[in-house]
Amino acid sequence: MSSQLLRALRIVLMVMVGLFFLFPLLWVVLMSFMTNVDILRSPPSPFFVPTLRNYLALISGHLSTSSGNVQIDYMHNLLNSVILSVCSVVVSLILGVPAAYAFARYKFRGGEDMAFTLLSFRFAPPLLVLLPLLGYFQTLHLYDTYFGLVWVYQLITLPLVLWIVRGYFEDVSEDIELAYRLDGHGWLATFFKISIPLARPGIAAAGLLSFIFAWNNFIFALILGSSDVQPVTVGALAFITASGIEYGQIAAALVLSVIPTLVLAIFTQRYLVEGLSLGAIKG
Amino acid sequence: MAYLSVEALSKAYRRNEVIRDLSFEVERGEFLVVFGPSGAGKTVLLRLIAGMVLPDRGRVVLGGADITRDAPDRRDIGMAFQNFALYPHMTAYENIASPLRSRGMARAELDGRVHGAANLLRIDHVITHLPKALSNGQKQRTALARALVGEPSMLLLDDPLRNVDAKVRYEMRLELPRLLRARDTTVIYVTQDYKEAMALGDRIAVLGDGRFTQIGSPETIYNRPADSRIARLFGDPPINLLDARRDGAAELRVASNSVALPVRRSNTVASDCVLGVRPEDVAVSLEPVAGAVPVEIDAVTPLNDRQVMLLRADDGTEIFASRPQSEQIEPSAGNAHDGIGRGRRRAWATLDIERAHFFETRTGARLAEPALRPELAR
C-alpha cells in the first residue's frame, strides 16, 4: 500500500519537475504561432488562431511593425551560427585532440600548469577580457570577422575538448599502443589507427558539447562583431524595435535556433552523458 | 656471441632505481624465464627491451646490432601481454594481420600467413570475431598468434597465462614450448608462477631489487638457490627457514632442540645460520624419534595429492611439512586410524639435514658447500 503511494507520489513529483522545466519551452513554441495581440492578451489563453506569420517574416526577412517595415536578416544570423560553431569545433578538435594526447601520455615540465591555464579560461568572466580584446581586435583588423570570432570561441571550446578527450586518452591502455608499435607501425599510424579510434566516444562527446556551448554563446559576438557575423543569439535582439517588442518573432527565432542543438542532443544523448560524466570524474 | 645481450642496463623513476646495472645474455633459440615477485621490475625490463621505455644507462644488443635507442617499430620484436592488449576495434583476423600490414605484404600471402597462425593456435573458427566476443583463452591465443605471425627474431611474453583459466593455462604450458621450439624462436618469458618458470624455462633468471639474483637451470635454482629469498620463492608450501646456532662440535640448535650436524657441513657453519628445509624433507611421526623436534600439529590441508601440515614447535617456531596423501603415518597405540587433522596432537618432526640448505643469517646468501667426497657423489 505504502509502496504504491510512494510510486504515485514519485510520478506526481516527476510530472511537476517536468512541467517546471518544459513549460517555458512549450509556451515559447505556442508563442511562435501567435500574433502579438494574442501574446499580450491578459489573462493569457492557450486558445488562439495559429499563424505562420512569424516564421514567414523571419524567412523572408521582412518584418512589418506598426511603425513600418524593418529588414531583418535572421536567416543570415542562423547561417553565421552554423559557420561559427562548426569552424570553432573543427579548429578545437584539430588543436585539442593532439594536445590532449600529449597531456595524457607524456609528463613534461609545465604540462599540468599548461593544461590548468587552458582550463582557467573557463573561470574568467568574459566581460573582464572583452574590452581589452576589443582593442586588440580593432588594431589587428579582426573585429567583425569570422576568423576573429572563431579565435575567441576557442576560449570556450578548446578547454572543453582538451579536458574531456584527455581523460579518454588516459583510459587507452599503453600496452595496446606498444603492441601496435611492435607490430612495426610508426607513432603517427599508432595515433590515428589506435589512439583516436579508441578515444572516439570522448572526442564525439567533446565535439558535441563544444558545438552546443559555441552555439549558445552571446557576449563575444555581441561585442566583437557586427550583424554581418553575429549568430542567432545576438540576432534575436533585433526584434526589440523602436515601436515595441515583437514577441512572436522572438519566439519563432528561438524555436528555429534551438532546433539544430536539440536534434544533435537527441541523437547523441548517449555520448553527451558519457562525455560529461566521465570528463567530470577524470578531469 | 649471444643473440641478445643486455649490458649494464639501469632505469630509475624519480630516483627509485627499478632496474639496476643489469646484465645478461640470451642465446639464439633459448627460452629464458624471468621470474620475480610483483614490483621486482619485470615489466620495466621487458619495456626496456621492447623500446617503450629508454634506459638511463646501458645497452641492448640484438643480433649484433645496438638497438638501445631504436623505436619499438624498428626492433623486430614480438610481444604478448598479460592483459592481451588486443586492438578492441579490430577483428581477431585484423589483430593477427597487423604485423604483416605494416610491411605492406601482398593480400594472398597475408591471408595465408594469418590463417596459418590462427590454425596453429586453433582459433581459426573465431577469427572474424571482435576481441570482446572471445573468451580469455581465445584472446590470449589471438595475442600469441599476433606475436608469432611476423616471425620476429625475439619474442617477449609478459606473463601471458596470468589471466586465463587453469585448464587453458595448463594446455598452453604444454603447447607453448612445442610451438616455439619448432620455429627456433628466442624467448624471454616473464612470470610470477614458479611452477610455470620451472616447466618452461631452459634457464630461469630470478629478478629481485632490480637485478638478477640468480640465473640458472630450473634444477639449479630449486636445488641450489643462491639465497634464502630465492629458496622461499620456489616451492609451495614455501621452504622452512629456521634460525639455527652452532651447538658444540656436531650439533645445531634449531627450534630449541639439538639436531645432529652432518660431518661434511661442520666447516660450513661457524656460529649461526638460517637452515632451509623444504616441507617434503620434514618427516612427521606420531611416536618419539631420536633427534626429532617435538611439535603440535596445528593444521592439515590437502594440496593436490599431498597433505600439508602446519607444525608448531614448543618454542613457537612454525614448520611446514608435506607428505603424499597416500602415505600413512604410523598409527599410535590404541588408534588404528592415522587420525591426523582431528584437533591438535603431539608429533615429532625429523628435519632431513642432509638435504637442507644453509644460508647466512644476515644477508641470506647461500653458505659455501664443501665439495662432495668422491664416494658420496652420485
XYZ file of C-alpha atoms in Angstrom:
661
model
C 0.000 0.000 0.000
C 2.615 2.478 1.107
C 4.863 1.464 -1.754
C 2.015 2.191 -4.169
C 1.544 5.554 -2.531
C 5.247 6.243 -2.894
C 5.098 5.364 -6.525
C 2.180 7.658 -7.142
C 3.969 10.413 -5.270
C 7.071 9.880 -7.326
C 5.098 10.168 -10.566
C 3.414 13.373 -9.387
C 6.795 14.849 -8.459
C 8.319 13.899 -11.769
C 5.447 15.447 -13.669
C 5.850 18.633 -11.629
C 9.578 18.802 -12.314
C 8.965 18.091 -15.982
C 6.356 20.821 -16.204
C 8.610 23.263 -14.416
C 11.350 22.801 -16.966
C 9.353 22.140 -20.104
C 6.509 24.595 -19.728
C 8.548 27.677 -20.717
C 9.725 25.810 -23.776
C 6.198 24.782 -24.640
C 4.981 28.340 -24.140
C 7.684 29.682 -26.461
C 6.624 27.193 -29.123
C 2.988 28.299 -28.683
C 4.007 31.961 -28.803
C 5.788 31.451 -32.071
C 2.424 30.672 -33.649
C 0.619 33.648 -32.098
C 0.268 37.249 -33.147
C 1.498 39.927 -30.792
C -2.113 40.668 -29.894
C -2.721 37.090 -28.764
C 0.504 37.053 -26.812
C -0.194 40.261 -24.932
C -3.817 39.316 -24.081
C -4.452 39.224 -20.348
C -5.140 36.741 -18.956
C -3.179 34.616 -21.410
C -5.177 31.953 -23.175
C -3.983 28.795 -24.843
C -6.838 29.112 -27.336
C -5.953 31.183 -30.398
C -5.857 31.001 -34.164
C -2.362 29.764 -35.065
C -0.487 31.755 -37.632
C 2.715 31.152 -39.591
C 3.256 34.894 -39.988
C 6.192 34.964 -37.580
C 8.074 32.234 -39.392
C 7.324 33.718 -42.801
C 8.610 37.099 -41.640
C 11.798 35.512 -40.380
C 12.422 33.520 -43.529
C 11.647 36.355 -45.911
C 13.442 38.917 -43.767
C 10.621 41.460 -43.881
C 9.266 42.471 -40.573
C 6.168 44.644 -40.616
C 5.577 46.586 -37.439
C 3.101 49.285 -36.544
C 5.688 51.908 -37.467
C 6.620 50.490 -40.849
C 8.680 47.735 -42.419
C 12.000 46.652 -40.997
C 14.556 44.496 -42.789
C 15.810 41.691 -40.601
C 18.255 39.155 -41.906
C 17.661 36.477 -39.364
C 18.442 33.654 -41.781
C 21.862 35.202 -42.207
C 22.324 35.071 -38.419
C 21.361 31.416 -38.494
C 23.988 30.766 -41.153
C 26.528 32.702 -39.066
C 25.751 30.498 -36.084
C 26.391 27.405 -38.155
C 29.642 28.788 -39.600
C 30.983 29.986 -36.245
C 30.065 26.862 -34.289
C 31.240 24.364 -36.876
C 34.519 26.176 -37.506
C 35.187 26.612 -33.795
C 34.613 22.933 -33.112
C 36.732 21.833 -36.065
C 39.625 24.093 -35.041
C 39.327 22.951 -31.423
C 39.403 19.305 -32.422
C 42.401 19.764 -34.695
C 44.314 21.599 -31.963
C 42.838 19.971 -28.882
C 42.945 16.264 -29.672
C 46.725 16.041 -30.229
C 47.270 18.339 -27.240
C 45.032 16.151 -25.091
C 47.049 13.136 -26.168
C 50.282 14.853 -25.195
C 48.909 15.815 -21.797
C 47.625 12.297 -21.232
C 50.729 10.381 -22.296
C 53.770 12.476 -21.619
C 54.865 14.074 -18.417
C 56.727 17.217 -19.403
C 57.796 20.246 -17.467
C 54.949 22.693 -17.002
C 52.476 20.275 -18.586
C 49.999 20.321 -15.733
C 50.283 24.103 -15.473
C 49.575 24.486 -19.166
C 46.552 22.248 -19.002
C 45.277 24.136 -15.990
C 45.853 27.507 -17.621
C 43.730 26.390 -20.548
C 41.016 25.284 -18.158
C 41.226 28.587 -16.273
C 39.963 30.399 -19.388
C 36.638 28.989 -18.342
C 36.828 30.674 -14.924
C 37.366 34.267 -16.017
C 34.182 36.279 -16.570
C 34.141 37.042 -20.314
C 33.274 40.688 -19.730
C 36.573 41.128 -17.941
C 38.593 40.288 -21.031
C 36.233 41.622 -23.662
C 37.118 45.307 -23.597
C 40.885 44.872 -23.936
C 40.165 42.196 -26.504
C 38.065 44.654 -28.467
C 41.063 46.996 -28.538
C 43.300 44.257 -29.876
C 40.739 43.189 -32.438
C 40.386 46.659 -33.842
C 44.156 47.101 -34.096
C 44.627 43.716 -35.709
C 41.625 44.166 -38.010
C 39.990 41.098 -36.544
C 36.885 42.994 -35.483
C 33.799 41.815 -37.310
C 35.464 38.815 -38.986
C 34.628 35.121 -38.758
C 38.297 34.436 -38.181
C 38.402 36.691 -35.130
C 35.253 35.226 -33.608
C 36.339 31.622 -34.210
C 39.581 32.516 -32.497
C 37.813 33.920 -29.435
C 35.427 30.961 -29.404
C 38.467 28.763 -28.738
C 38.316 30.118 -25.195
C 35.067 28.193 -24.856
C 35.633 25.088 -26.927
C 39.341 24.294 -26.611
C 39.449 23.697 -22.829
C 36.371 21.508 -23.129
C 37.881 19.345 -25.867
C 41.231 19.176 -24.138
C 39.980 18.060 -20.752
C 37.340 15.613 -21.885
C 39.489 13.929 -24.528
C 42.487 13.788 -22.214
C 40.518 11.606 -19.819
C 39.677 9.230 -22.636
C 43.268 9.014 -23.843
C 44.373 8.220 -20.297
C 41.987 5.263 -20.425
C 43.562 3.854 -23.583
C 45.981 1.189 -22.447
C 49.613 1.991 -23.197
C 50.154 -1.701 -23.827
C 47.793 -1.576 -26.798
C 49.769 1.275 -28.309
C 53.055 -0.509 -27.599
C 51.699 -3.679 -29.209
C 50.862 -1.732 -32.352
C 54.292 -0.119 -32.404
C 55.951 -3.514 -32.049
C 53.876 -4.728 -34.985
C 56.018 -2.352 -36.997
C 53.771 0.699 -37.230
C 55.144 4.198 -36.662
C 53.903 6.546 -33.966
C 51.729 8.553 -36.329
C 49.970 5.435 -37.611
C 49.524 4.310 -33.996
C 47.953 7.633 -33.092
C 45.474 7.542 -35.969
C 44.710 3.816 -36.066
C 44.683 3.028 -32.348
C 44.526 6.032 -30.028
C 41.964 8.090 -31.914
C 39.523 5.256 -32.673
C 39.640 4.129 -29.039
C 39.012 7.659 -27.755
C 36.298 8.266 -30.336
C 33.356 8.372 -27.863
C 35.176 11.060 -25.903
C 36.070 13.016 -28.994
C 32.452 12.851 -30.148
C 31.168 13.999 -26.765
C 33.684 16.834 -26.579
C 32.841 17.937 -30.113
C 29.106 17.957 -29.421
C 29.402 19.785 -26.142
C 31.651 22.416 -27.625
C 29.234 22.825 -30.501
C 26.385 23.489 -28.081
C 28.477 25.854 -25.962
C 29.646 27.738 -29.036
C 26.121 27.902 -30.431
C 24.749 29.356 -27.200
C 27.421 31.993 -26.820
C 26.124 35.526 -26.818
C 28.544 38.016 -25.346
C 31.609 37.505 -27.575
C 29.749 38.070 -30.828
C 27.737 40.931 -29.368
C 30.890 42.952 -28.668
C 33.367 41.701 -31.254
C 31.235 41.688 -34.394
C 28.548 43.486 -36.333
C 25.373 41.935 -37.662
C 27.380 40.585 -40.606
C 28.945 37.902 -38.480
C 26.629 37.755 -35.489
C 24.885 34.460 -34.611
C 21.228 33.891 -33.762
C 21.710 34.577 -30.077
C 22.607 38.171 -30.857
C 20.364 38.405 -33.920
C 17.255 37.909 -31.795
C 17.925 41.310 -30.242
C 16.821 42.964 -33.492
C 13.220 42.169 -32.674
C 13.276 44.722 -29.915
C 12.336 47.563 -32.222
C 11.612 51.223 -31.700
C 7.888 50.546 -31.895
C 7.852 47.646 -29.451
C 8.989 44.140 -28.826
C 7.994 41.549 -31.426
C 7.383 38.661 -29.057
C 6.005 36.421 -31.765
C 9.071 36.723 -33.941
C 11.410 36.361 -30.967
C 9.655 33.123 -30.083
C 9.848 31.858 -33.667
C 13.512 32.843 -33.835
C 14.176 30.974 -30.614
C 12.451 27.879 -31.901
C 14.499 27.987 -35.092
C 17.745 28.483 -33.178
C 17.053 25.662 -30.748
C 16.271 23.095 -33.431
C 19.871 22.286 -34.509
C 21.205 21.756 -30.984
C 18.058 19.925 -29.934
C 18.357 17.490 -32.830
C 22.043 16.982 -32.088
C 21.398 16.420 -28.416
C 18.618 13.910 -29.009
C 20.580 11.793 -31.449
C 23.793 11.840 -29.466
C 22.439 11.778 -25.940
C 24.471 8.701 -25.047
C 27.782 10.321 -25.983
C 26.855 13.555 -24.250
C 26.041 11.965 -20.926
C 29.088 9.726 -21.116
C 31.372 12.577 -22.049
C 30.072 14.884 -19.369
C 30.191 12.410 -16.507
C 33.482 10.801 -17.480
C 35.102 14.105 -18.200
C 33.929 15.407 -14.866
C 35.319 12.456 -12.928
C 38.600 12.199 -14.738
C 39.242 15.877 -15.228
C 78.335 -14.292 -29.190
C 74.953 -14.292 -27.543
C 71.905 -13.363 -29.590
C 70.501 -10.829 -27.140
C 72.865 -9.194 -24.783
C 71.841 -6.659 -22.201
C 74.731 -4.700 -20.803
C 74.688 -2.783 -17.519
C 71.132 -1.587 -18.018
C 69.744 0.909 -15.496
C 66.430 2.684 -15.252
C 65.178 4.887 -12.462
C 61.809 6.507 -11.874
C 62.079 9.516 -9.592
C 65.372 8.323 -8.113
C 63.931 4.889 -7.465
C 66.116 2.521 -9.435
C 63.812 -0.146 -10.802
C 66.496 -1.797 -12.921
C 69.978 -1.562 -11.505
C 73.068 -2.281 -13.565
C 71.525 -5.386 -15.078
C 73.451 -7.586 -17.489
C 72.554 -10.900 -19.067
C 72.671 -12.784 -22.332
C 70.238 -14.994 -24.187
C 71.348 -17.493 -26.815
C 69.530 -17.930 -30.111
C 66.577 -20.275 -29.680
C 66.804 -20.165 -25.913
C 63.788 -19.942 -23.633
C 64.692 -17.684 -20.714
C 62.173 -17.240 -17.938
C 62.397 -14.045 -15.913
C 60.891 -14.795 -12.555
C 60.239 -12.421 -9.711
C 57.632 -11.202 -7.265
C 55.393 -8.341 -8.373
C 57.129 -4.991 -8.295
C 60.537 -6.542 -8.948
C 60.850 -4.698 -12.267
C 59.947 -7.492 -14.684
C 57.615 -5.393 -16.807
C 60.029 -2.463 -16.914
C 62.771 -4.819 -18.100
C 60.570 -6.040 -20.952
C 59.663 -2.477 -21.879
C 63.323 -1.545 -21.983
C 63.994 -4.415 -24.357
C 60.889 -3.583 -26.412
C 61.865 0.070 -26.630
C 58.799 1.544 -24.956
C 61.000 2.903 -22.190
C 64.519 4.186 -22.745
C 67.232 3.228 -20.232
C 69.226 5.770 -18.244
C 72.398 3.780 -18.834
C 73.448 0.584 -20.536
C 72.972 -1.097 -23.896
C 70.659 -3.600 -25.540
C 72.286 -5.543 -28.380
C 70.150 -7.826 -30.561
C 71.731 -9.969 -33.227
C 74.910 -7.923 -33.133
C 73.179 -4.545 -33.593
C 72.852 -1.957 -30.848
C 69.119 -1.258 -30.596
C 69.190 0.678 -27.317
C 67.736 3.846 -28.839
C 65.729 2.367 -31.713
C 61.982 2.988 -31.871
C 59.828 -0.048 -30.972
C 58.623 -0.477 -34.557
C 62.199 -0.935 -35.803
C 63.268 -3.672 -33.420
C 61.737 -6.829 -34.941
C 60.425 -7.937 -31.563
C 57.101 -9.666 -30.937
C 55.328 -9.351 -27.635
C 52.337 -10.824 -25.835
C 50.893 -9.097 -22.815
C 49.338 -10.198 -19.572
C 46.214 -8.183 -20.383
C 46.333 -9.376 -24.017
C 46.455 -5.798 -25.422
C 44.315 -6.726 -28.412
C 43.008 -3.882 -30.557
C 39.383 -3.805 -29.392
C 38.068 -2.192 -32.571
C 39.568 -4.781 -34.920
C 38.567 -8.379 -35.535
C 40.836 -11.215 -34.454
C 41.870 -11.508 -38.106
C 42.925 -7.866 -38.291
C 44.681 -8.154 -34.954
C 46.776 -11.036 -36.214
C 47.332 -9.363 -39.582
C 48.641 -6.140 -38.038
C 52.395 -7.005 -38.063
C 52.089 -8.093 -41.709
C 50.132 -4.991 -42.743
C 52.958 -2.773 -41.546
C 55.206 -4.458 -44.101
C 52.746 -3.941 -46.930
C 52.519 -7.672 -47.583
C 50.546 -8.815 -50.634
C 46.942 -9.823 -49.938
C 47.202 -13.515 -50.752
C 50.353 -14.096 -48.755
C 48.997 -12.133 -45.800
C 45.801 -14.142 -45.829
C 47.762 -17.382 -45.880
C 50.020 -16.362 -43.023
C 47.133 -15.147 -40.832
C 45.185 -18.358 -41.349
C 48.335 -20.354 -40.752
C 48.946 -18.674 -37.403
C 45.280 -18.958 -36.439
C 45.330 -22.653 -37.317
C 48.423 -23.263 -35.291
C 46.801 -21.724 -32.230
C 43.396 -23.280 -33.000
C 41.411 -20.044 -33.211
C 40.535 -20.169 -36.925
C 36.836 -20.599 -36.082
C 36.629 -17.274 -34.230
C 38.859 -15.241 -36.497
C 36.061 -12.903 -37.626
C 35.067 -12.009 -34.053
C 35.932 -8.807 -32.250
C 38.061 -9.298 -29.133
C 35.134 -8.669 -26.806
C 33.381 -11.738 -28.231
C 36.332 -14.001 -27.414
C 36.961 -15.982 -24.244
C 40.102 -15.148 -22.297
C 41.803 -18.243 -23.642
C 40.947 -17.265 -27.218
C 42.114 -13.717 -26.552
C 45.473 -14.958 -25.382
C 45.759 -17.269 -28.375
C 44.971 -14.343 -30.665
C 47.621 -12.253 -28.931
C 50.148 -15.065 -29.304
C 49.226 -15.526 -32.959
C 49.804 -11.809 -33.477
C 53.188 -12.019 -31.768
C 54.221 -15.061 -33.796
C 52.836 -14.290 -37.246
C 55.562 -11.844 -38.188
C 58.234 -14.359 -37.173
C 60.122 -11.805 -35.107
C 63.698 -12.558 -34.139
C 62.844 -12.150 -30.484
C 59.677 -12.879 -28.556
C 58.776 -11.216 -25.251
C 55.981 -12.835 -23.297
C 54.785 -10.787 -20.326
C 53.035 -13.244 -18.047
C 50.694 -14.271 -20.865
C 48.932 -17.021 -18.934
C 48.093 -14.916 -15.901
C 44.558 -14.074 -16.889
C 43.413 -17.350 -18.408
C 41.700 -20.137 -16.533
C 43.576 -23.105 -15.136
C 42.704 -25.512 -17.935
C 43.851 -23.174 -20.690
C 46.934 -22.297 -18.686
C 47.872 -25.952 -18.445
C 47.218 -26.599 -22.127
C 49.276 -23.604 -23.144
C 52.088 -24.563 -20.804
C 52.367 -27.832 -22.729
C 51.765 -26.290 -26.135
C 53.987 -23.203 -25.987
C 57.384 -24.921 -25.921
C 56.391 -27.073 -28.889
C 55.199 -24.032 -30.858
C 58.308 -22.033 -30.109
C 60.908 -24.763 -30.494
C 59.574 -25.538 -33.959
C 60.477 -22.007 -35.029
C 63.707 -21.741 -33.108
C 62.400 -18.542 -31.534
C 64.394 -16.757 -28.861
C 62.054 -16.101 -25.974
C 62.023 -14.067 -22.788
C 59.088 -15.137 -20.685
C 58.051 -13.249 -17.566
C 56.063 -14.937 -14.834
C 55.292 -14.842 -11.136
C 54.389 -18.510 -11.027
C 57.340 -20.663 -10.041
C 55.750 -23.808 -11.489
C 55.399 -22.088 -14.862
C 59.006 -20.942 -14.628
C 60.196 -24.460 -13.820
C 58.064 -26.020 -16.550
C 59.004 -23.675 -19.398
C 62.471 -22.276 -18.938
C 65.752 -23.535 -20.331
C 67.118 -21.139 -17.779
C 65.450 -19.091 -15.092
C 66.603 -15.612 -14.164
C 65.380 -14.545 -10.748
C 64.797 -10.810 -10.523
C 64.935 -9.043 -7.177
C 65.573 -5.394 -6.383
C 66.324 -4.510 -9.983
C 68.972 -7.133 -10.624
C 69.204 -10.828 -11.253
C 69.976 -12.573 -8.002
C 70.457 -15.900 -9.741
C 70.429 -17.236 -13.298
C 70.464 -20.958 -13.838
C 68.634 -24.056 -14.936
C 65.377 -24.855 -13.128
C 67.134 -27.707 -11.289
C 69.929 -25.427 -10.095
C 67.506 -22.790 -8.884
C 65.469 -25.330 -6.968
C 68.303 -27.442 -5.604
C 70.942 -24.802 -5.048
C 69.165 -21.457 -4.515
C 71.643 -18.589 -4.236
C 69.925 -17.076 -1.237
C 67.082 -17.635 1.173
C 64.708 -15.309 -0.711
C 65.024 -17.340 -3.883
C 64.608 -20.532 -1.886
C 61.370 -19.152 -0.478
C 60.012 -18.161 -3.920
C 60.343 -21.651 -5.386
C 58.158 -24.204 -3.693
C 54.643 -24.493 -2.382
C 54.278 -24.606 0.558
C 57.394 -22.450 0.886
C 60.646 -23.719 2.313
C 61.039 -23.594 6.102
C 63.663 -21.030 7.051
C 64.721 -21.788 10.598
C 67.202 -19.861 12.699
C 69.966 -22.205 13.803
C 73.010 -21.872 16.008
C 76.122 -23.997 16.250
C 75.947 -26.018 19.432
C 79.146 -27.858 20.106
C 81.117 -29.805 17.543
C 78.447 -31.848 15.846
C 75.115 -30.288 16.717
C 72.862 -27.448 15.621
C 70.355 -25.760 17.873
C 67.072 -25.477 15.944
C 63.700 -24.533 17.458
C 65.143 -25.063 20.941
C 66.221 -28.576 20.037
C 69.524 -30.113 19.175
C 69.863 -31.599 15.724
C 72.896 -33.516 14.520
C 75.038 -31.594 12.034
C 76.348 -33.716 9.162
C 80.095 -34.105 9.204
C 80.634 -32.596 5.792
C 78.767 -29.495 6.949
C 80.867 -28.977 10.026
C 83.015 -26.409 8.275
C 80.070 -24.606 6.678
C 78.512 -23.259 9.826
C 80.652 -21.112 12.056
C 78.232 -19.809 14.626
C 74.713 -19.149 13.456
C 72.905 -19.594 10.160
C 69.459 -19.972 8.613
C 68.529 -23.539 7.895
C 66.332 -24.072 4.824
C 64.343 -27.278 4.906
C 61.751 -27.995 2.244
C 58.424 -29.245 3.584
C 58.865 -32.542 1.750
C 62.098 -33.074 3.710
C 60.290 -32.945 7.032
C 59.180 -36.377 8.221
C 56.367 -36.480 10.747
C 55.930 -39.300 13.203
C 53.459 -39.782 15.996
C 55.987 -41.670 18.096
C 59.076 -40.094 19.634
C 62.064 -40.328 17.334
C 65.654 -39.651 18.297
C 66.866 -36.265 17.069
C 63.348 -35.128 16.097
C 61.729 -31.859 17.138
C 58.626 -32.318 19.276
C 55.735 -30.394 17.703
C 51.996 -29.898 17.831
C 50.098 -30.470 14.605
C 48.238 -27.195 14.147
C 46.529 -27.620 10.824
C 46.339 -30.075 7.984
C 45.235 -29.176 4.456
C 45.287 -31.226 1.291
C 47.259 -29.821 -1.635
C 46.682 -31.825 -4.792
C 47.775 -35.363 -3.887
C 49.802 -34.187 -0.944
C 48.950 -33.306 2.584
C 50.371 -30.143 4.058
C 50.802 -29.886 7.810
C 51.500 -26.790 9.837
C 53.561 -27.829 12.836
C 54.390 -25.726 15.870
C 57.454 -26.474 17.931
C 57.364 -25.928 21.666
C 59.104 -22.549 21.346
C 56.533 -21.361 18.801
C 58.585 -21.955 15.639
C 56.298 -22.826 12.754
C 57.305 -25.623 10.412
C 55.566 -26.768 7.241
C 55.655 -30.432 6.370
C 54.159 -32.156 3.375
C 53.799 -35.809 2.503
C 51.965 -37.832 -0.105
C 48.310 -38.225 0.780
C 48.562 -41.994 0.416
C 51.407 -42.322 2.882
C 50.067 -43.178 6.303
C 51.728 -42.015 9.421
C 52.400 -44.940 11.745
C 49.315 -45.145 13.931
C 49.998 -44.794 17.613
C 48.917 -47.414 20.108
C 45.181 -47.693 20.568
C 44.486 -45.614 17.497
C 44.096 -47.766 14.406
C 43.419 -44.801 12.174
C 46.105 -42.269 11.450
C 43.775 -39.507 12.605
C 45.947 -36.598 11.520
C 43.987 -33.423 11.270
C 41.455 -34.068 14.007
C 42.469 -31.415 16.505
C 45.872 -30.741 17.915
C 48.117 -33.598 18.646
C 51.615 -34.405 19.577
C 54.061 -35.408 16.864
C 57.769 -35.491 16.154
C 59.285 -33.800 13.124
C 62.558 -35.058 11.720
C 64.381 -32.494 9.591
C 66.437 -34.006 6.811
C 69.653 -32.091 7.431
C 71.451 -33.894 4.617
C 69.164 -32.194 2.119
C 68.920 -28.875 3.939
C 70.201 -25.550 2.630
C 72.423 -23.325 4.735
C 72.135 -19.553 4.459
C 73.939 -16.704 6.125
C 71.761 -15.153 8.817
C 72.356 -11.521 7.944
C 72.411 -11.471 4.127
C 70.545 -14.681 3.378
C 73.328 -15.734 0.982
C 73.949 -19.409 0.460
C 76.869 -20.679 2.533
C 79.675 -22.312 0.606
C 79.342 -26.046 0.388
C 82.313 -28.318 0.717
C 82.945 -30.415 -2.369
C 81.355 -33.827 -2.094
C 83.805 -36.551 -1.398
C 84.000 -38.854 -4.425
C 82.500 -41.817 -2.624
C 79.420 -39.743 -1.707
C 78.922 -38.222 -5.127
C 76.306 -39.931 -7.157
